[in-house]
Amino acid sequence: MLASAAELMRPPTDTIVAPSFPKNADWINVATLKIEQQAPRPVLIDFWDFCRPSSLHALRYIEEWQRRYEPAGLRIVSVHAPGFPPSHDRDLVEAAVERLGIEQAVLLDPEFEYWRAFNNPGWPARYLFGPDLMLTDVHYGEGGYEETEAAIQELLGIDEALTGLLDPADAMDAKLVVPTGDQPGAYCGPYGAGQVWVVSEGSGVLTVNGEESQIDAAGAQLVIEHGQHSEGVLELSAAPSLTVHATCFSAGLAAVSA
């Protein structure tokens, strides 16, 4: 089954004002922020989870936009909403922020308070607000990066080359093959995907198809990368000190016919 990245939801925007940040929210990288004090700068709200591969895929672009456009006035707020047990641990989130080199403001949303203010459907999700804090652009899921960046440049009055795609699979017209669904725990069995990830907690040896590797950080770990959709058989086992919460499969590009 093939799906185009262009099919990912990009809903219409309207005269929607940016919701206020929760009053007692916990923050990383900044002191407490108030959304009302961000005007007249554009604000990009990014919902993510360090344990979700899709969030890490999108994070590459969020970090590049932070580097390129924060000096020009863009404020990025990455809202961390937990989807796996390690994601509820503040210390693990903070360690992940440091390990991943995240420099923008991170709002911790463990009770999904800010999530509910958006009626947000999942991870990742981006909401771009203009200098008047009115919603101008939305994207749910992976993809749509060039469209979001063009909208950022328009709000900032910038006309320059876009970052470009960091992976051909990120193109809006990319033909992706739907991968095997995510599986609980350390999955063993047949699969089809472009990438295989495990969501783990603790420290210890992970064995993937006979190859051992030491895992020392909680979160999503990329264990197999094919480059395009491939079929295979997975054998996973983890040391007792390493908990595997899920095995996740990411879509890959359809193979080019000869």
mmCIF file of N, CA and C in Angstrom, residues 154-232:
data_model
loop_
_atom_site.group_PDB
_atom_site.id
_atom_site.type_symbol
_atom_site.label_atom_id
_atom_site.label_comp_id
_atom_site.label_asym_id
_atom_site.label_seq_id
_atom_site.Cartn_x
_atom_site.Cartn_y
_atom_site.Cartn_z
ATOM 1 N N GLU A 154 7.918 34.048 5.181
ATOM 2 C CA GLU A 154 6.953 35.090 4.818
ATOM 3 C C GLU A 154 6.627 35.971 6.020
ATOM 4 N N LEU A 155 6.427 35.355 7.190
ATOM 5 C CA LEU A 155 6.123 36.128 8.392
ATOM 6 C C LEU A 155 7.285 37.013 8.809
ATOM 7 N N LEU A 156 8.508 36.536 8.576
ATOM 8 C CA LEU A 156 9.701 37.286 8.968
ATOM 9 C C LEU A 156 10.155 38.273 7.898
ATOM 10 N N GLY A 157 9.512 38.235 6.728
ATOM 11 C CA GLY A 157 9.932 39.112 5.636
ATOM 12 C C GLY A 157 11.280 38.726 5.066
ATOM 13 N N ILE A 158 11.564 37.413 5.043
ATOM 14 C CA ILE A 158 12.836 36.895 4.551
ATOM 15 C C ILE A 158 12.617 36.226 3.202
ATOM 16 N N ASP A 159 13.524 36.478 2.272
ATOM 17 C CA ASP A 159 13.465 35.834 0.963
ATOM 18 C C ASP A 159 14.830 35.235 0.672
ATOM 19 N N GLU A 160 14.985 33.966 1.033
ATOM 20 C CA GLU A 160 16.256 33.279 0.812
ATOM 21 C C GLU A 160 15.983 31.801 0.598
ATOM 22 N N ALA A 161 17.030 31.068 0.253
ATOM 23 C CA ALA A 161 16.864 29.641 -0.021
ATOM 24 C C ALA A 161 16.378 28.915 1.228
ATOM 25 N N LEU A 162 15.475 27.955 1.031
ATOM 26 C CA LEU A 162 14.997 27.159 2.141
ATOM 27 C C LEU A 162 16.072 26.163 2.572
ATOM 28 N N THR A 163 15.906 25.616 3.750
ATOM 29 C CA THR A 163 16.834 24.611 4.243
ATOM 30 C C THR A 163 16.929 23.433 3.280
ATOM 31 N N GLY A 164 15.793 23.102 2.670
ATOM 32 C CA GLY A 164 15.763 21.940 1.787
ATOM 33 C C GLY A 164 15.469 20.675 2.566
ATOM 34 N N LEU A 165 15.239 19.603 1.847
ATOM 35 C CA LEU A 165 14.879 18.342 2.475
ATOM 36 C C LEU A 165 16.121 17.627 2.994
ATOM 37 N N LEU A 166 16.039 17.143 4.208
ATOM 38 C CA LEU A 166 17.139 16.403 4.806
ATOM 39 C C LEU A 166 17.072 14.915 4.486
ATOM 40 N N ASP A 167 15.932 14.494 3.895
ATOM 41 C CA ASP A 167 15.737 13.101 3.516
ATOM 42 C C ASP A 167 14.746 13.083 2.352
ATOM 43 N N PRO A 168 15.022 12.344 1.270
ATOM 44 C CA PRO A 168 14.068 12.296 0.149
ATOM 45 C C PRO A 168 12.672 11.851 0.566
ATOM 46 N N ALA A 169 12.581 11.058 1.629
ATOM 47 C CA ALA A 169 11.277 10.589 2.094
ATOM 48 C C ALA A 169 10.431 11.711 2.672
ATOM 49 N N ASP A 170 11.041 12.883 2.920
ATOM 50 C CA ASP A 170 10.309 14.010 3.492
ATOM 51 C C ASP A 170 9.573 14.828 2.442
ATOM 52 N N ALA A 171 9.801 14.549 1.163
ATOM 53 C CA ALA A 171 9.136 15.313 0.105
ATOM 54 C C ALA A 171 7.633 15.080 0.152
ATOM 55 N N MET A 172 6.857 16.148 -0.163
ATOM 56 C CA MET A 172 5.404 16.031 -0.111
ATOM 57 C C MET A 172 4.877 15.006 -1.107
ATOM 58 N N ASP A 173 5.601 14.803 -2.216
ATOM 59 C CA ASP A 173 5.137 13.848 -3.223
ATOM 60 C C ASP A 173 5.871 12.513 -3.143
ATOM 61 N N ALA A 174 6.602 12.287 -2.046
ATOM 62 C CA ALA A 174 7.324 11.021 -1.891
ATOM 63 C C ALA A 174 6.343 9.854 -1.788
ATOM 64 N N LYS A 175 6.667 8.779 -2.456
ATOM 65 C CA LYS A 175 5.850 7.578 -2.398
ATOM 66 C C LYS A 175 6.420 6.646 -1.322
ATOM 67 N N LEU A 176 5.690 6.557 -0.231
ATOM 68 C CA LEU A 176 6.124 5.767 0.905
ATOM 69 C C LEU A 176 5.276 4.509 1.018
ATOM 70 N N VAL A 177 5.892 3.456 1.506
ATOM 71 C CA VAL A 177 5.167 2.213 1.744
ATOM 72 C C VAL A 177 4.793 2.163 3.221
ATOM 73 N N VAL A 178 3.535 1.898 3.488
ATOM 74 C CA VAL A 178 3.074 1.840 4.875
ATOM 75 C C VAL A 178 3.830 0.733 5.615
ATOM 76 N N PRO A 179 4.473 1.069 6.744
ATOM 77 C CA PRO A 179 5.289 0.063 7.434
ATOM 78 C C PRO A 179 4.458 -0.817 8.357
ATOM 79 N N THR A 180 5.111 -1.809 8.901
ATOM 80 C CA THR A 180 4.518 -2.617 9.968
ATOM 81 C C THR A 180 4.136 -1.705 11.122
ATOM 82 N N GLY A 181 3.029 -1.980 11.765
ATOM 83 C CA GLY A 181 2.606 -1.175 12.905
ATOM 84 C C GLY A 181 3.531 -1.346 14.097
ATOM 85 N N ASP A 182 3.559 -0.337 14.958
ATOM 86 C CA ASP A 182 4.384 -0.416 16.157
ATOM 87 C C ASP A 182 3.928 -1.579 17.032
ATOM 88 N N GLN A 183 4.915 -2.207 17.686
ATOM 89 C CA GLN A 183 4.650 -3.388 18.491
ATOM 90 C C GLN A 183 5.097 -3.153 19.932
ATOM 91 N N PRO A 184 4.342 -3.665 20.904
ATOM 92 C CA PRO A 184 4.778 -3.511 22.298
ATOM 93 C C PRO A 184 5.996 -4.375 22.592
ATOM 94 N N GLY A 185 6.872 -3.882 23.440
ATOM 95 C CA GLY A 185 8.024 -4.646 23.889
ATOM 96 C C GLY A 185 9.047 -4.896 22.794
ATOM 97 N N ALA A 186 9.919 -5.862 23.049
ATOM 98 C CA ALA A 186 10.965 -6.239 22.096
ATOM 99 C C ALA A 186 10.370 -7.233 21.109
ATOM 100 N N TYR A 187 10.024 -6.743 19.938
ATOM 101 C CA TYR A 187 9.308 -7.555 18.952
ATOM 102 C C TYR A 187 10.267 -8.483 18.204
ATOM 103 N N CYS A 188 9.812 -9.678 17.965
ATOM 104 C CA CYS A 188 10.511 -10.618 17.105
ATOM 105 C C CYS A 188 9.530 -11.120 16.049
ATOM 106 N N GLY A 189 9.949 -11.075 14.789
ATOM 107 C CA GLY A 189 9.075 -11.556 13.735
ATOM 108 C C GLY A 189 9.263 -10.785 12.449
ATOM 109 N N PRO A 190 8.449 -11.067 11.442
ATOM 110 C CA PRO A 190 8.585 -10.393 10.147
ATOM 111 C C PRO A 190 8.130 -8.941 10.227
ATOM 112 N N TYR A 191 8.695 -8.110 9.349
ATOM 113 C CA TYR A 191 8.330 -6.700 9.301
ATOM 114 C C TYR A 191 8.628 -6.141 7.918
ATOM 115 N N GLY A 192 8.039 -4.991 7.647
ATOM 116 C CA GLY A 192 8.375 -4.214 6.463
ATOM 117 C C GLY A 192 8.487 -2.762 6.864
ATOM 118 N N ALA A 193 9.615 -2.115 6.555
ATOM 119 C CA ALA A 193 9.837 -0.732 6.986
ATOM 120 C C ALA A 193 11.099 -0.177 6.340
ATOM 121 N N GLY A 194 11.261 1.131 6.448
ATOM 122 C CA GLY A 194 12.509 1.778 6.053
ATOM 123 C C GLY A 194 13.483 1.863 7.213
ATOM 124 N N GLN A 195 12.939 1.951 8.430
ATOM 125 C CA GLN A 195 13.750 2.022 9.641
ATOM 126 C C GLN A 195 13.077 1.214 10.744
ATOM 127 N N VAL A 196 13.901 0.716 11.664
ATOM 128 C CA VAL A 196 13.408 0.033 12.860
ATOM 129 C C VAL A 196 13.968 0.753 14.079
ATOM 130 N N TRP A 197 13.097 1.064 15.043
ATOM 131 C CA TRP A 197 13.477 1.759 16.266
ATOM 132 C C TRP A 197 13.013 0.947 17.469
ATOM 133 N N VAL A 198 13.699 1.135 18.582
ATOM 134 C CA VAL A 198 13.176 0.633 19.851
ATOM 135 C C VAL A 198 13.053 1.818 20.809
ATOM 136 N N VAL A 199 12.031 1.776 21.634
ATOM 137 C CA VAL A 199 11.847 2.756 22.696
ATOM 138 C C VAL A 199 12.252 2.080 23.991
ATOM 139 N N SER A 200 13.336 2.556 24.590
ATOM 140 C CA SER A 200 13.911 1.838 25.728
ATOM 141 C C SER A 200 14.125 2.756 26.914
ATOM 142 N N GLU A 201 14.338 2.117 28.054
ATOM 143 C CA GLU A 201 14.616 2.806 29.313
ATOM 144 C C GLU A 201 15.600 1.964 30.099
ATOM 145 N N GLY A 202 16.514 2.624 30.775
ATOM 146 C CA GLY A 202 17.537 1.898 31.503
ATOM 147 C C GLY A 202 18.815 1.823 30.701
ATOM 148 N N SER A 203 19.669 0.892 31.077
ATOM 149 C CA SER A 203 20.976 0.757 30.433
ATOM 150 C C SER A 203 21.317 -0.714 30.301
ATOM 151 N N GLY A 204 21.869 -1.084 29.145
ATOM 152 C CA GLY A 204 22.250 -2.473 28.968
ATOM 153 C C GLY A 204 22.455 -2.823 27.515
ATOM 154 N N VAL A 205 22.693 -4.084 27.258
ATOM 155 C CA VAL A 205 22.989 -4.563 25.911
ATOM 156 C C VAL A 205 21.691 -4.917 25.192
ATOM 157 N N LEU A 206 21.558 -4.397 23.974
ATOM 158 C CA LEU A 206 20.446 -4.733 23.098
ATOM 159 C C LEU A 206 21.007 -5.560 21.952
ATOM 160 N N THR A 207 20.398 -6.699 21.688
ATOM 161 C CA THR A 207 20.842 -7.560 20.601
ATOM 162 C C THR A 207 19.820 -7.510 19.485
ATOM 163 N N VAL A 208 20.275 -7.088 18.291
ATOM 164 C CA VAL A 208 19.409 -6.930 17.124
ATOM 165 C C VAL A 208 19.938 -7.844 16.031
ATOM 166 N N ASN A 209 19.198 -8.899 15.736
ATOM 167 C CA ASN A 209 19.605 -9.857 14.699
ATOM 168 C C ASN A 209 21.050 -10.315 14.896
ATOM 169 N N GLY A 210 21.364 -10.621 16.141
ATOM 170 C CA GLY A 210 22.678 -11.172 16.471
ATOM 171 C C GLY A 210 23.756 -10.145 16.752
ATOM 172 N N GLU A 211 23.499 -8.856 16.480
ATOM 173 C CA GLU A 211 24.483 -7.806 16.715
ATOM 174 C C GLU A 211 24.189 -7.113 18.041
ATOM 175 N N GLU A 212 25.198 -7.019 18.901
ATOM 176 C CA GLU A 212 25.033 -6.408 20.210
ATOM 177 C C GLU A 212 25.445 -4.942 20.194
ATOM 178 N N SER A 213 24.691 -4.126 20.935
ATOM 179 C CA SER A 213 25.059 -2.723 21.119
ATOM 180 C C SER A 213 24.673 -2.296 22.527
ATOM 181 N N GLN A 214 25.451 -1.377 23.077
ATOM 182 C CA GLN A 214 25.209 -0.882 24.418
ATOM 183 C C GLN A 214 24.281 0.330 24.342
ATOM 184 N N ILE A 215 23.185 0.284 25.072
ATOM 185 C CA ILE A 215 22.232 1.389 25.131
ATOM 186 C C ILE A 215 22.330 2.019 26.519
ATOM 187 N N ASP A 216 22.580 3.328 26.572
ATOM 188 C CA ASP A 216 22.759 3.992 27.854
ATOM 189 C C ASP A 216 21.807 5.153 28.086
ATOM 190 N N ALA A 217 20.999 5.514 27.083
ATOM 191 C CA ALA A 217 20.105 6.658 27.228
ATOM 192 C C ALA A 217 18.676 6.226 26.947
ATOM 193 N N ALA A 218 17.742 6.729 27.725
ATOM 194 C CA ALA A 218 16.328 6.433 27.488
ATOM 195 C C ALA A 218 15.849 7.175 26.246
ATOM 196 N N GLY A 219 14.893 6.563 25.555
ATOM 197 C CA GLY A 219 14.313 7.227 24.388
ATOM 198 C C GLY A 219 14.215 6.297 23.201
ATOM 199 N N ALA A 220 14.030 6.899 22.021
ATOM 200 C CA ALA A 220 13.927 6.130 20.782
ATOM 201 C C ALA A 220 15.317 5.897 20.210
ATOM 202 N N GLN A 221 15.633 4.641 19.937
ATOM 203 C CA GLN A 221 16.948 4.252 19.428
ATOM 204 C C GLN A 221 16.780 3.663 18.030
ATOM 205 N N LEU A 222 17.470 4.238 17.056
ATOM 206 C CA LEU A 222 17.446 3.693 15.697
ATOM 207 C C LEU A 222 18.357 2.475 15.651
ATOM 208 N N VAL A 223 17.792 1.311 15.302
ATOM 209 C CA VAL A 223 18.590 0.083 15.329
ATOM 210 C C VAL A 223 18.813 -0.512 13.943
ATOM 211 N N ILE A 224 17.934 -0.213 12.981
ATOM 212 C CA ILE A 224 18.111 -0.679 11.605
ATOM 213 C C ILE A 224 17.669 0.429 10.664
ATOM 214 N N GLU A 225 18.484 0.705 9.646
ATOM 215 C CA GLU A 225 18.116 1.691 8.631
ATOM 216 C C GLU A 225 18.369 1.088 7.252
ATOM 217 N N HIS A 226 17.320 0.968 6.452
ATOM 218 C CA HIS A 226 17.435 0.335 5.144
ATOM 219 C C HIS A 226 17.629 1.332 4.005
ATOM 220 N N GLY A 227 17.131 2.555 4.170
ATOM 221 C CA GLY A 227 17.216 3.530 3.085
ATOM 222 C C GLY A 227 15.984 3.537 2.202
ATOM 223 N N GLN A 228 15.293 2.416 2.111
ATOM 224 C CA GLN A 228 14.011 2.340 1.410
ATOM 225 C C GLN A 228 13.207 1.223 2.070
ATOM 226 N N HIS A 229 11.948 1.104 1.701
ATOM 227 C CA HIS A 229 11.119 0.063 2.307
ATOM 228 C C HIS A 229 11.716 -1.311 2.012
ATOM 229 N N SER A 230 11.878 -2.092 3.054
ATOM 230 C CA SER A 230 12.455 -3.428 2.916
ATOM 231 C C SER A 230 11.697 -4.403 3.806
ATOM 232 N N GLU A 231 11.680 -5.649 3.382
ATOM 233 C CA GLU A 231 11.075 -6.714 4.172
ATOM 234 C C GLU A 231 12.183 -7.459 4.900
ATOM 235 N N GLY A 232 11.898 -7.855 6.124
ATOM 236 C CA GLY A 232 12.904 -8.573 6.886
ATOM 237 C C GLY A 232 12.283 -9.321 8.053
#
